[in-house]
Amino acid sequence: MSIKAFPVRKGIGIPTVDCLALQRIAQKDQLGHFYARMKHLAIHSPRRFSRPHRVATAILGCAMTLSGASSLHAATVPAGCASIHHDGADNGAAFDHVVVTFPGNGGTLTATHETLSGAGESATGLADASSVLLLAALVGHHNAACSQWLENEGNAAEAALQAGHGLNVSWSNVSARHATLRIALATTSLAISRQGSDAGASLSMTGVTTSGVEAPSMIPQSAQAVFSLPADELAGLMASTAGKLAQLPAVHVTIHSLTAKRDTVELSGNGRATLTGQNSSASASGHMEIKDLSSLIDKARQDSQTKIAAALIIARLVSHKSSGSNTWDVNWEGGILTVNGVPLPLK
């Protein structure tokens, strides 16, 4: 391949090169040798550039540009992590008929529609990563094969936030399955934006129905949360949610508000949490309030959850009453829930 094969536009100093031509060469698996040769010419050229050397330098710069641009496009999800299928343009941000499957019967998610905005060229990769995270969060799945890929996608998300873009992802008609577990959501959405050095987020789930769990009547039918975390910890949160890291990260989350509802029962709260991807090493503290606690106790009994019912009765005894609600200061550490200083027997 000769230098003359490239469309070169004349100008002052180093000419500009048609990068698309260089990209076509890369697609023909000829770029490796050509790039090495152009790099040699650029580095070892004389002080006064001849025209071939100026062109070589321009092509080198173009190759570097293409290399940097290609890194913006998300890598395919590792086969050992998940398989993902959906309809939608590769560079688009709207996807239909989304299907995510974890290997080894680890779980399956389907959604009729998914949208993502604010990611630019990283849209497809971040959309796929978001669906993997949603399924993992719903079924409690962790896989080491997902860790590095999710961290890379998290870095892309952090870069988008740093550039001032807000990320918004939403799904409709979601169904998640794992063994006997079935979870359906009418809609779920997550919005993240940069707030100083933090990433502020809001999460919403509506129309939640669940079966195949020990206490189905206690699962909320809707939930909303507003929280924030250091922007540079977003990649770590993504990797720990569905990955399995050798060294657990410590992601520091501030929960500004949390609300979960089922029938007349409403849970709300706020606080702080340190998340690692494992309950035994995670910790949290804050304030919690429940409206109609008696109905929640009845639901636990209805599902034959005697330990949970007993724990809720103890919690009611040590609670404070406020406007018809029961309130507590709570702490979760080492797998133990402490309510107003009283450890509850949840295990």
Short mmCIF file of C-alpha atoms in Angstrom, two decimals, residues 7-151:
data_model
loop_
_atom_site.label_atom_id
_atom_site.label_comp_id
_atom_site.label_asym_id
_atom_site.label_seq_id
_atom_site.Cartn_x
_atom_site.Cartn_y
_atom_site.Cartn_z
CA PRO A 7 -6.45 11.22 -0.32
CA VAL A 8 -4.20 14.06 0.89
CA ARG A 9 -5.28 17.68 1.07
CA LYS A 10 -2.55 20.30 0.66
CA GLY A 11 -2.01 22.89 3.32
CA ILE A 12 0.56 24.68 5.37
CA GLY A 13 2.94 22.39 7.28
CA ILE A 14 1.74 18.82 7.77
CA PRO A 15 -1.02 17.86 5.30
CA THR A 16 -4.32 16.39 6.51
CA VAL A 17 -5.24 12.83 5.60
CA ASP A 18 -8.61 11.25 4.94
CA CYS A 19 -9.00 9.14 8.10
CA LEU A 20 -11.80 7.09 6.56
CA ALA A 21 -9.31 5.71 4.06
CA LEU A 22 -7.09 4.66 6.92
CA GLN A 23 -10.07 3.05 8.61
CA ARG A 24 -10.80 1.03 5.49
CA ILE A 25 -7.25 -0.31 5.56
CA ALA A 26 -7.72 -1.31 9.20
CA GLN A 27 -10.84 -3.23 8.23
CA LYS A 28 -8.71 -5.19 5.75
CA ASP A 29 -6.24 -6.17 8.47
CA GLN A 30 -3.45 -4.14 6.83
CA LEU A 31 -3.11 -1.41 9.42
CA GLY A 32 -0.65 -3.13 11.77
CA HIS A 33 2.31 -3.23 9.39
CA PHE A 34 1.42 0.10 7.81
CA TYR A 35 1.05 1.84 11.19
CA ALA A 36 4.44 0.53 12.33
CA ARG A 37 6.06 1.83 9.18
CA MET A 38 4.42 5.25 9.48
CA LYS A 39 5.44 5.49 13.13
CA HIS A 40 9.05 4.76 12.18
CA LEU A 41 8.99 7.44 9.49
CA ALA A 42 7.43 9.99 11.82
CA ILE A 43 9.91 9.39 14.63
CA HIS A 44 13.08 9.13 12.58
CA SER A 45 12.34 11.77 9.93
CA PRO A 46 14.78 14.71 9.49
CA ARG A 47 14.19 18.09 11.02
CA ARG A 48 12.99 19.48 7.71
CA PHE A 49 10.14 17.19 6.72
CA SER A 50 10.02 15.98 3.14
CA ARG A 51 6.57 15.54 1.71
CA PRO A 52 6.48 11.73 2.28
CA HIS A 53 7.55 12.27 5.87
CA ARG A 54 4.93 14.98 6.39
CA VAL A 55 2.30 12.63 5.04
CA ALA A 56 3.58 9.84 7.30
CA THR A 57 3.28 12.11 10.32
CA ALA A 58 -0.26 13.09 9.32
CA ILE A 59 -1.23 9.45 8.91
CA LEU A 60 0.30 8.63 12.29
CA GLY A 61 -1.81 11.35 13.88
CA CYS A 62 -4.86 10.04 12.05
CA ALA A 63 -4.16 6.50 13.25
CA MET A 64 -3.87 7.77 16.82
CA THR A 65 -7.18 9.61 16.40
CA LEU A 66 -8.87 6.49 15.08
CA SER A 67 -7.39 4.45 17.91
CA GLY A 68 -8.72 6.92 20.48
CA ALA A 69 -12.09 7.13 18.76
CA SER A 70 -12.46 3.36 18.62
CA SER A 71 -11.93 3.17 22.37
CA LEU A 72 -15.14 5.14 22.82
CA HIS A 73 -17.13 2.30 21.28
CA ALA A 74 -18.05 -0.26 23.91
CA ALA A 75 -16.50 -3.70 23.80
CA THR A 76 -18.84 -6.63 23.30
CA VAL A 77 -20.06 -8.17 26.54
CA PRO A 78 -17.86 -11.18 27.42
CA ALA A 79 -19.54 -14.49 26.60
CA GLY A 80 -18.78 -15.74 30.10
CA CYS A 81 -20.70 -12.78 31.55
CA ALA A 82 -23.95 -12.72 29.57
CA SER A 83 -25.50 -12.94 26.14
CA ILE A 84 -27.49 -9.91 25.00
CA HIS A 85 -29.84 -9.54 22.05
CA HIS A 86 -31.99 -6.60 21.02
CA ASP A 87 -33.30 -4.73 18.01
CA GLY A 88 -31.94 -1.26 17.35
CA ALA A 89 -29.29 0.62 15.44
CA ASP A 90 -25.71 0.09 16.62
CA ASN A 91 -25.28 3.83 17.23
CA GLY A 92 -28.80 4.41 18.44
CA ALA A 93 -30.15 4.82 21.94
CA ALA A 94 -33.48 2.99 21.61
CA PHE A 95 -33.73 -0.79 21.69
CA ASP A 96 -36.66 -3.19 21.35
CA HIS A 97 -37.06 -6.82 22.38
CA VAL A 98 -34.15 -6.81 24.82
CA VAL A 99 -33.07 -10.24 26.07
CA VAL A 100 -30.25 -10.75 28.61
CA THR A 101 -29.21 -14.26 29.66
CA PHE A 102 -26.65 -15.22 32.29
CA PRO A 103 -24.73 -18.46 31.64
CA GLY A 104 -25.39 -21.59 33.68
CA ASN A 105 -29.07 -20.79 34.28
CA GLY A 106 -28.01 -17.69 36.19
CA GLY A 107 -31.08 -15.74 35.14
CA THR A 108 -32.85 -14.16 32.17
CA LEU A 109 -34.27 -10.68 31.62
CA THR A 110 -36.60 -9.53 28.87
CA ALA A 111 -37.89 -6.02 28.17
CA THR A 112 -40.06 -4.77 25.34
CA HIS A 113 -38.22 -1.44 25.14
CA GLU A 114 -35.09 0.26 26.49
CA THR A 115 -33.90 3.83 25.95
CA LEU A 116 -30.65 5.52 26.87
CA SER A 117 -29.69 9.16 26.45
CA GLY A 118 -26.53 11.14 27.18
CA ALA A 119 -24.03 8.39 26.31
CA GLY A 120 -23.20 9.41 22.73
CA GLU A 121 -21.04 6.82 20.98
CA SER A 122 -21.02 4.66 24.12
CA ALA A 123 -24.82 4.22 24.02
CA THR A 124 -24.98 0.57 23.01
CA GLY A 125 -22.32 -0.57 25.47
CA LEU A 126 -23.79 1.34 28.39
CA ALA A 127 -27.31 0.18 27.51
CA ASP A 128 -26.14 -3.44 27.54
CA ALA A 129 -24.23 -2.91 30.79
CA SER A 130 -27.32 -1.31 32.37
CA SER A 131 -29.47 -4.31 31.46
CA VAL A 132 -26.88 -6.69 32.90
CA LEU A 133 -26.82 -4.64 36.12
CA LEU A 134 -30.62 -4.60 36.33
CA LEU A 135 -30.86 -8.39 36.00
CA ALA A 136 -28.01 -8.94 38.46
CA ALA A 137 -29.62 -6.64 41.03
CA LEU A 138 -32.99 -8.35 40.71
CA VAL A 139 -31.74 -11.94 41.03
CA GLY A 140 -28.63 -11.37 43.19
CA HIS A 141 -26.15 -12.60 40.57
CA HIS A 142 -22.36 -12.03 40.66
CA ASN A 143 -19.92 -13.23 38.01
CA ALA A 144 -16.19 -12.53 37.82
CA ALA A 145 -16.40 -12.61 34.01
CA CYS A 146 -18.46 -9.40 34.12
CA SER A 147 -16.12 -7.42 36.38
CA GLN A 148 -13.62 -5.85 33.98
CA TRP A 149 -16.18 -5.19 31.24
CA LEU A 150 -18.52 -3.43 33.68
CA GLU A 151 -15.65 -1.39 35.09
#
